[in-house]
Amino acid sequence: MDRMLAAGKYTPTMMAVNNLRVQLPCSDDQFLFVHNVQTPFLNSDWLKPKYAEQHPSINDDGVLSRYIRLAEIFGRLSKWSYAGGRRTEKHPPWDEATEFFRLRHELQKFHDALPSNLTLTEANLSAHIEKRNATTYASLHTLYSLCLIMLHREYIPFIPLRCNKPSGPLDEPTFPGEKFDIPFGFWEESADQIMKASRDIIDIVSTCQDNNFLPESPQLGFAVWQAAFVCLYATYFPQMDEQHHFIPRDTLSPSPDINVNSNKGLAGRTKKILSDMVPRLRMKELKEFGPRDPDQTSVSDGSDTVNEAPSRASTNDIPGNSINGEPMQVVEAARQRLNGVCTAVEADELPKYGHGPYPYGPPYQQFPNQLSNAPSLISASNGD
């Protein structure tokens, strides 16, 4: 949760892995059958060398423990990506001194260490669905594919109109062949990682949805959205998909009759998956994502704000200050205002304001530096 919430700008992580001396969870079967197993730490430095030699059979087969390890890698990848990605590097991406190289190596090491029953295959996915534990398995591999997309998209041309094949970024910093000794097939392999990872996400989510076992989480929704973007990218620039993960082998140029709103093909499949998930996502209720009703309009009263119900993050409902510096209690909620007109609080309505951030009552009147009797809003002292 900490790594997912920190995936963005100016949202640092709150927990340092080096300070966590907590063992990873065991598998579900080992927990249900009460097996006494030894699981590793998230940070292997906590495992003493002598203990590791005496207990070589440390069990790490749980899919949840693998997911936690991957989430930690995702946290560092997000930090690198939002800090500027390749623009923070001083060396080309194939150099071992770059963060790109280290993250790529860690992801490959993580993938190679997966046991046979946790690797991504059609048979394994079907088996986990039959066992009713495909949620974590699907989340594991969609997150892994999402990491590959976020990592390798840094070095793929954004709008490759004049590119015949993957050849690295077109905006600075660039790596022309006449100045750098580029490893053979580096750009092609990097682009293929993006295409394959996106296709894996679509296949996983489609299979789970067809079996009514789709884990609808923000992480999975974000992964499907990224895969949909890559799918459209490959549709318009088929020369970037050399292994034909999205584009048929007989397609050499984008079709002139592409309809991104169609429900056909992989792009249509991702659109349908996201459309099916939207009604159950709570974030759709936030005002920041626009009005839910396309026909809903707001009429301005000539001020800088419009008459609309604010979200939780809105400051429209925060009481302002009166002339004498005291919080005004006459301001009703924004949804109860009429063209921005405020009315004074009547004496018989004072009990209604005994609660809230600025209650009108004895607790409010006893604030430091306040008079024992709060002046009335119609008092002459307010206008002096």
Short mmCIF file of C-alpha atoms in Angstrom, two decimals:
data_model
loop_
_atom_site.label_atom_id
_atom_site.label_comp_id
_atom_site.label_asym_id
_atom_site.label_seq_id
_atom_site.Cartn_x
_atom_site.Cartn_y
_atom_site.Cartn_z
CA MET A 1 0.00 0.00 0.00
CA ASP A 2 2.85 2.39 0.83
CA ARG A 3 4.54 1.81 -2.52
CA MET A 4 1.29 2.16 -4.47
CA LEU A 5 0.32 5.42 -2.75
CA ALA A 6 3.82 6.81 -3.32
CA ALA A 7 3.62 6.25 -7.10
CA GLY A 8 3.67 9.88 -8.14
CA LYS A 9 5.38 13.24 -7.76
CA TYR A 10 5.99 14.67 -4.30
CA THR A 11 4.66 11.56 -2.55
CA PRO A 12 7.66 9.93 -0.86
CA THR A 13 7.48 6.50 0.67
CA MET A 14 6.98 6.27 4.43
CA MET A 15 8.63 2.91 5.11
CA ALA A 16 12.27 2.04 4.44
CA VAL A 17 12.86 -1.60 3.54
CA ASN A 18 16.24 -1.58 5.24
CA ASN A 19 14.53 -0.91 8.58
CA LEU A 20 11.88 -3.64 8.26
CA ARG A 21 12.81 -6.86 10.03
CA VAL A 22 9.62 -8.68 9.09
CA GLN A 23 9.43 -12.09 7.48
CA LEU A 24 7.43 -12.57 4.30
CA PRO A 25 4.16 -14.55 4.44
CA CYS A 26 4.05 -18.22 3.52
CA SER A 27 1.81 -19.75 0.88
CA ASP A 28 -1.92 -20.30 1.44
CA ASP A 29 -1.57 -24.10 1.53
CA GLN A 30 1.19 -23.94 4.13
CA PHE A 31 -0.91 -21.62 6.24
CA LEU A 32 -4.09 -23.71 5.99
CA PHE A 33 -2.29 -26.98 6.77
CA VAL A 34 -0.32 -25.33 9.62
CA HIS A 35 3.10 -26.20 8.23
CA ASN A 36 6.09 -24.96 10.17
CA VAL A 37 8.13 -23.31 7.41
CA GLN A 38 10.90 -20.73 7.35
CA THR A 39 10.23 -17.75 5.11
CA PRO A 40 12.82 -15.11 4.13
CA PHE A 41 12.94 -11.43 4.99
CA LEU A 42 12.09 -8.72 2.50
CA ASN A 43 15.60 -7.42 3.08
CA SER A 44 17.98 -10.38 2.91
CA ASP A 45 20.57 -8.48 4.98
CA TRP A 46 18.56 -9.31 8.10
CA LEU A 47 19.23 -13.00 7.51
CA LYS A 48 22.43 -13.90 9.29
CA PRO A 49 24.95 -15.84 7.18
CA LYS A 50 25.28 -18.62 9.78
CA TYR A 51 21.52 -19.07 9.91
CA ALA A 52 21.29 -19.22 6.12
CA GLU A 53 23.95 -21.95 6.06
CA GLN A 54 22.17 -23.98 8.75
CA HIS A 55 18.73 -23.56 7.10
CA PRO A 56 19.27 -23.82 3.35
CA SER A 57 15.64 -24.86 2.73
CA ILE A 58 14.07 -21.45 3.37
CA ASN A 59 10.64 -21.53 1.75
CA ASP A 60 9.70 -18.72 -0.63
CA ASP A 61 6.95 -20.28 -2.76
CA GLY A 62 4.09 -18.03 -1.61
CA VAL A 63 2.62 -15.88 -4.36
CA LEU A 64 1.88 -13.11 -1.86
CA SER A 65 5.51 -12.93 -0.74
CA ARG A 66 6.56 -12.64 -4.38
CA TYR A 67 4.02 -9.88 -4.92
CA ILE A 68 5.42 -7.95 -1.94
CA ARG A 69 8.93 -8.21 -3.36
CA LEU A 70 7.71 -6.96 -6.72
CA ALA A 71 5.81 -4.06 -5.12
CA GLU A 72 9.07 -2.91 -3.53
CA ILE A 73 10.79 -2.93 -6.94
CA PHE A 74 7.80 -1.08 -8.40
CA GLY A 75 8.21 1.61 -5.74
CA ARG A 76 11.81 2.30 -6.72
CA LEU A 77 10.91 2.20 -10.41
CA SER A 78 8.13 4.74 -9.88
CA LYS A 79 10.50 7.01 -7.99
CA TRP A 80 13.00 6.86 -10.86
CA SER A 81 10.32 7.37 -13.51
CA TYR A 82 8.63 10.37 -11.89
CA ALA A 83 12.00 11.95 -11.09
CA GLY A 84 12.70 12.20 -14.81
CA GLY A 85 13.53 8.68 -15.93
CA ARG A 86 16.23 8.60 -18.58
CA ARG A 87 16.78 12.35 -18.19
CA THR A 88 18.33 11.67 -14.80
CA GLU A 89 20.90 9.29 -16.28
CA LYS A 90 24.43 10.32 -17.26
CA HIS A 91 25.18 7.18 -19.27
CA PRO A 92 23.42 5.20 -22.01
CA PRO A 93 20.85 2.63 -20.83
CA TRP A 94 23.10 -0.38 -21.49
CA ASP A 95 25.70 0.95 -19.06
CA GLU A 96 25.82 -0.90 -15.73
CA ALA A 97 26.08 2.40 -13.84
CA THR A 98 22.56 3.50 -14.80
CA GLU A 99 19.48 3.01 -12.65
CA PHE A 100 17.71 1.70 -15.74
CA PHE A 101 20.19 -1.16 -16.00
CA ARG A 102 19.88 -2.01 -12.29
CA LEU A 103 16.08 -1.99 -12.36
CA ARG A 104 16.00 -4.07 -15.52
CA HIS A 105 18.40 -6.57 -13.97
CA GLU A 106 16.30 -6.80 -10.79
CA LEU A 107 13.11 -7.42 -12.76
CA GLN A 108 14.82 -10.13 -14.80
CA LYS A 109 16.24 -11.71 -11.65
CA PHE A 110 12.81 -11.65 -10.04
CA HIS A 111 11.22 -13.29 -13.09
CA ASP A 112 13.88 -16.00 -13.35
CA ALA A 113 13.48 -16.89 -9.65
CA LEU A 114 9.75 -17.63 -9.93
CA PRO A 115 8.89 -21.29 -9.30
CA SER A 116 7.33 -23.22 -12.14
CA ASN A 117 3.80 -22.95 -10.71
CA LEU A 118 4.01 -19.14 -10.58
CA THR A 119 5.39 -18.44 -14.05
CA LEU A 120 3.00 -16.90 -16.54
CA THR A 121 1.51 -19.63 -18.71
CA GLU A 122 -2.01 -20.30 -19.88
CA ALA A 123 -2.04 -23.58 -17.94
CA ASN A 124 -0.92 -21.92 -14.69
CA LEU A 125 -3.49 -19.17 -15.03
CA SER A 126 -6.27 -21.72 -15.57
CA ALA A 127 -5.04 -23.75 -12.59
CA HIS A 128 -5.07 -20.70 -10.28
CA ILE A 129 -8.58 -19.83 -11.47
CA GLU A 130 -9.74 -23.36 -10.68
CA LYS A 131 -8.16 -23.11 -7.20
CA ARG A 132 -9.95 -19.80 -6.62
CA ASN A 133 -6.70 -17.97 -5.86
CA ALA A 134 -6.09 -16.22 -9.17
CA THR A 135 -6.44 -12.75 -7.65
CA THR A 136 -2.89 -12.47 -6.33
CA TYR A 137 -1.46 -14.44 -9.26
CA ALA A 138 -3.08 -12.11 -11.79
CA SER A 139 -2.06 -9.05 -9.78
CA LEU A 140 1.52 -10.33 -9.64
CA HIS A 141 1.93 -10.68 -13.38
CA THR A 142 0.00 -7.54 -14.32
CA LEU A 143 2.26 -5.56 -11.96
CA TYR A 144 5.35 -7.21 -13.43
CA SER A 145 4.20 -6.34 -16.95
CA LEU A 146 3.37 -2.80 -15.82
CA CYS A 147 6.93 -2.44 -14.49
CA LEU A 148 8.33 -3.47 -17.87
CA ILE A 149 6.14 -0.93 -19.67
CA MET A 150 7.09 1.93 -17.34
CA LEU A 151 10.77 1.02 -17.57
CA HIS A 152 11.19 0.55 -21.32
CA ARG A 153 8.83 3.28 -22.51
CA GLU A 154 11.57 5.77 -21.62
CA TYR A 155 13.60 4.66 -24.64
CA ILE A 156 10.96 4.19 -27.33
CA PRO A 157 10.22 6.95 -29.87
CA PHE A 158 7.05 8.77 -28.88
CA ILE A 159 5.89 9.67 -32.42
CA PRO A 160 8.08 7.61 -34.78
CA LEU A 161 6.81 9.04 -38.08
CA ARG A 162 10.19 8.71 -39.81
CA CYS A 163 11.40 5.54 -38.07
CA ASN A 164 11.40 2.21 -39.87
CA LYS A 165 12.10 0.28 -36.67
CA PRO A 166 12.81 0.92 -32.97
CA SER A 167 15.89 3.15 -32.83
CA GLY A 168 15.85 4.82 -29.43
CA PRO A 169 14.32 8.12 -28.29
CA LEU A 170 14.03 11.02 -30.70
CA ASP A 171 14.16 13.78 -28.07
CA GLU A 172 17.15 14.51 -25.87
CA PRO A 173 19.02 12.72 -24.55
CA THR A 174 19.50 10.71 -27.74
CA PHE A 175 22.01 7.99 -28.56
CA PRO A 176 22.99 8.12 -32.26
CA GLY A 177 24.87 5.15 -33.61
CA GLU A 178 27.79 7.25 -34.84
CA LYS A 179 28.55 8.41 -31.29
CA PHE A 180 27.67 5.32 -29.20
CA ASP A 181 28.54 1.67 -29.45
CA ILE A 182 24.97 0.36 -29.24
CA PRO A 183 24.68 -3.37 -28.44
CA PHE A 184 23.17 -5.34 -31.29
CA GLY A 185 19.36 -5.47 -31.10
CA PHE A 186 19.15 -3.35 -27.94
CA TRP A 187 16.41 -0.98 -29.17
CA GLU A 188 14.44 -3.80 -30.80
CA GLU A 189 14.50 -5.88 -27.62
CA SER A 190 13.47 -2.91 -25.50
CA ALA A 191 10.47 -2.16 -27.71
CA ASP A 192 9.52 -5.83 -27.77
CA GLN A 193 9.44 -5.86 -23.96
CA ILE A 194 6.76 -3.14 -24.03
CA MET A 195 4.65 -4.88 -26.65
CA LYS A 196 4.85 -8.31 -25.02
CA ALA A 197 4.11 -6.95 -21.54
CA SER A 198 1.04 -5.10 -22.84
CA ARG A 199 -0.22 -8.19 -24.64
CA ASP A 200 0.28 -10.25 -21.46
CA ILE A 201 -1.82 -7.78 -19.47
CA ILE A 202 -4.65 -7.98 -22.01
CA ASP A 203 -4.53 -11.79 -22.11
CA ILE A 204 -4.51 -12.13 -18.31
CA VAL A 205 -7.35 -9.69 -17.74
CA SER A 206 -9.44 -11.11 -20.60
CA THR A 207 -9.08 -14.67 -19.31
CA CYS A 208 -10.00 -13.64 -15.77
CA GLN A 209 -12.98 -11.64 -16.98
CA ASP A 210 -14.25 -14.49 -19.14
CA ASN A 211 -14.16 -16.72 -16.04
CA ASN A 212 -15.80 -14.10 -13.78
CA PHE A 213 -12.63 -13.90 -11.70
CA LEU A 214 -11.32 -10.44 -12.53
CA PRO A 215 -9.69 -8.65 -9.56
CA GLU A 216 -10.97 -5.10 -10.04
CA SER A 217 -8.34 -3.01 -8.30
CA PRO A 218 -6.82 0.42 -9.07
CA GLN A 219 -3.54 -1.29 -9.95
CA LEU A 220 -5.20 -3.55 -12.50
CA GLY A 221 -7.21 -0.67 -13.97
CA PHE A 222 -4.03 1.35 -14.40
CA ALA A 223 -2.28 -1.63 -16.01
CA VAL A 224 -5.15 -2.12 -18.50
CA TRP A 225 -5.07 1.59 -19.33
CA GLN A 226 -1.33 1.42 -20.03
CA ALA A 227 -1.82 -1.69 -22.18
CA ALA A 228 -4.58 0.06 -24.13
CA PHE A 229 -2.28 2.99 -24.83
CA VAL A 230 0.47 0.68 -26.11
CA CYS A 231 -2.11 -1.18 -28.22
CA LEU A 232 -3.15 2.06 -29.94
CA TYR A 233 0.50 3.03 -30.32
CA ALA A 234 1.22 -0.25 -32.11
CA THR A 235 -1.87 0.20 -34.26
CA TYR A 236 -0.74 3.57 -35.59
CA PHE A 237 2.98 2.68 -35.69
CA PRO A 238 3.10 -1.03 -36.62
CA GLN A 239 6.83 -0.84 -37.42
CA MET A 240 7.46 -0.66 -33.66
CA ASP A 241 5.85 -4.08 -33.14
CA GLU A 242 8.41 -6.21 -34.92
CA GLN A 243 7.35 -9.45 -33.20
CA HIS A 244 3.68 -8.84 -34.10
CA HIS A 245 2.21 -9.03 -30.62
CA PHE A 246 -0.60 -6.70 -31.74
CA ILE A 247 -0.27 -6.27 -35.48
CA PRO A 248 -0.74 -9.14 -37.97
CA ARG A 249 2.34 -10.10 -39.93
CA ASP A 250 0.89 -8.94 -43.24
CA THR A 251 0.32 -5.41 -41.90
CA LEU A 252 3.10 -2.99 -42.82
CA SER A 253 1.27 0.32 -42.40
CA PRO A 254 -1.60 1.61 -40.25
CA SER A 255 -5.05 0.97 -41.66
CA PRO A 256 -6.79 4.13 -42.97
CA ASP A 257 -10.11 3.04 -41.45
CA ILE A 258 -8.93 2.66 -37.84
CA ASN A 259 -11.78 3.22 -35.40
CA VAL A 260 -10.53 3.41 -31.83
CA ASN A 261 -14.12 3.44 -30.55
CA SER A 262 -14.85 0.06 -32.12
CA ASN A 263 -15.30 -2.94 -29.85
CA LYS A 264 -13.35 -5.16 -32.22
CA GLY A 265 -9.74 -6.22 -31.84
CA LEU A 266 -7.42 -5.83 -28.86
CA ALA A 267 -8.00 -2.08 -28.58
CA GLY A 268 -11.74 -2.68 -28.41
CA ARG A 269 -11.21 -5.40 -25.82
CA THR A 270 -9.29 -3.08 -23.51
CA LYS A 271 -11.93 -0.39 -24.01
CA LYS A 272 -14.65 -2.86 -23.02
CA ILE A 273 -12.72 -4.00 -19.93
CA LEU A 274 -12.26 -0.43 -18.72
CA SER A 275 -15.90 0.41 -19.50
CA ASP A 276 -17.04 -2.58 -17.43
CA MET A 277 -14.84 -1.50 -14.51
CA VAL A 278 -15.78 2.19 -14.44
CA PRO A 279 -19.26 1.82 -12.85
CA ARG A 280 -17.68 0.11 -9.82
CA LEU A 281 -14.76 2.52 -9.36
CA ARG A 282 -15.30 4.99 -6.53
CA MET A 283 -12.93 7.53 -8.12
CA LYS A 284 -15.59 8.27 -10.75
CA GLU A 285 -17.48 10.19 -8.03
CA LEU A 286 -14.71 12.77 -7.64
CA LYS A 287 -15.41 16.20 -9.10
CA GLU A 288 -11.82 16.41 -10.39
CA PHE A 289 -12.68 13.86 -13.10
CA GLY A 290 -15.48 16.03 -14.49
CA PRO A 291 -19.27 15.85 -14.16
CA ARG A 292 -20.80 12.39 -14.23
CA ASP A 293 -23.72 13.65 -16.32
CA PRO A 294 -22.52 14.89 -19.73
CA ASP A 295 -25.53 17.23 -19.91
CA GLN A 296 -24.83 18.77 -16.49
CA THR A 297 -23.90 22.42 -16.82
CA SER A 298 -22.99 25.10 -14.32
CA VAL A 299 -24.04 28.73 -14.50
CA SER A 300 -21.59 31.31 -13.26
CA ASP A 301 -22.75 34.17 -11.09
CA GLY A 302 -19.98 36.44 -12.31
CA SER A 303 -17.53 35.43 -9.58
CA ASP A 304 -14.48 33.21 -9.80
CA THR A 305 -16.42 30.15 -8.68
CA VAL A 306 -19.47 28.37 -10.01
CA ASN A 307 -22.48 27.04 -8.18
CA GLU A 308 -21.63 23.37 -7.85
CA ALA A 309 -21.34 20.86 -5.07
CA PRO A 310 -17.68 20.77 -4.03
CA SER A 311 -15.66 17.61 -3.54
CA ARG A 312 -13.96 16.64 -0.32
CA ALA A 313 -10.83 18.45 -1.47
CA SER A 314 -12.71 21.69 -2.20
CA THR A 315 -12.07 24.79 -0.13
CA ASN A 316 -15.42 26.38 -0.90
CA ASP A 317 -16.89 25.25 2.41
CA ILE A 318 -14.07 26.56 4.62
CA PRO A 319 -15.47 29.49 6.65
CA GLY A 320 -13.84 32.81 5.97
CA ASN A 321 -12.75 35.47 8.46
CA SER A 322 -14.84 38.41 9.56
CA ILE A 323 -13.48 41.89 10.00
CA ASN A 324 -12.51 41.26 13.62
CA GLY A 325 -10.61 38.11 12.67
CA GLU A 326 -13.16 35.62 13.97
CA PRO A 327 -14.40 32.71 11.85
CA MET A 328 -17.79 33.60 10.39
CA GLN A 329 -20.58 31.16 11.18
CA VAL A 330 -23.05 32.55 8.66
CA VAL A 331 -21.64 30.65 5.71
CA GLU A 332 -23.82 27.71 4.80
CA ALA A 333 -22.48 24.80 2.72
CA ALA A 334 -21.88 25.65 -0.93
CA ARG A 335 -24.75 23.46 -2.08
CA GLN A 336 -27.14 25.52 0.10
CA ARG A 337 -26.05 28.90 -1.25
CA LEU A 338 -28.08 30.90 -3.71
CA ASN A 339 -25.99 33.09 -6.01
CA GLY A 340 -23.41 33.50 -3.26
CA VAL A 341 -25.81 35.33 -0.83
CA CYS A 342 -25.23 34.74 2.90
CA THR A 343 -27.76 35.33 5.68
CA ALA A 344 -27.20 35.87 9.37
CA VAL A 345 -27.83 33.12 11.87
CA GLU A 346 -31.04 33.54 13.80
CA ALA A 347 -31.05 32.99 17.56
CA ASP A 348 -33.26 29.90 17.37
CA GLU A 349 -30.90 28.35 14.79
CA LEU A 350 -27.75 28.53 16.94
CA PRO A 351 -28.05 24.90 18.22
CA LYS A 352 -27.58 23.71 14.64
CA TYR A 353 -24.02 25.03 14.70
CA GLY A 354 -22.84 23.23 17.82
CA HIS A 355 -20.74 20.79 15.83
CA GLY A 356 -18.22 20.91 13.03
CA PRO A 357 -14.78 22.44 12.61
CA TYR A 358 -15.94 25.78 14.13
CA PRO A 359 -18.87 25.00 16.51
CA TYR A 360 -20.90 27.93 17.74
CA GLY A 361 -21.14 27.36 21.46
CA PRO A 362 -19.19 27.31 24.74
CA PRO A 363 -16.19 25.37 23.33
CA TYR A 364 -15.90 27.93 20.54
CA GLN A 365 -16.26 30.88 22.90
CA GLN A 366 -13.49 29.59 25.18
CA PHE A 367 -10.76 29.57 22.54
CA PRO A 368 -7.60 31.44 23.63
CA ASN A 369 -7.58 35.15 22.89
CA GLN A 370 -11.35 35.17 22.46
CA LEU A 371 -13.93 37.08 24.45
CA SER A 372 -16.08 35.09 26.86
CA ASN A 373 -19.10 36.06 24.78
CA ALA A 374 -18.60 35.80 21.05
CA PRO A 375 -19.92 38.99 19.40
CA SER A 376 -22.98 38.67 17.28
CA LEU A 377 -22.70 39.09 13.56
CA ILE A 378 -25.14 41.98 13.74
CA SER A 379 -23.22 43.60 16.57
CA ALA A 380 -21.97 47.10 15.97
CA SER A 381 -18.44 45.97 16.92
CA ASN A 382 -18.26 43.94 13.70
CA GLY A 383 -18.60 46.99 11.58
CA ASP A 384 -16.27 49.24 13.53
#
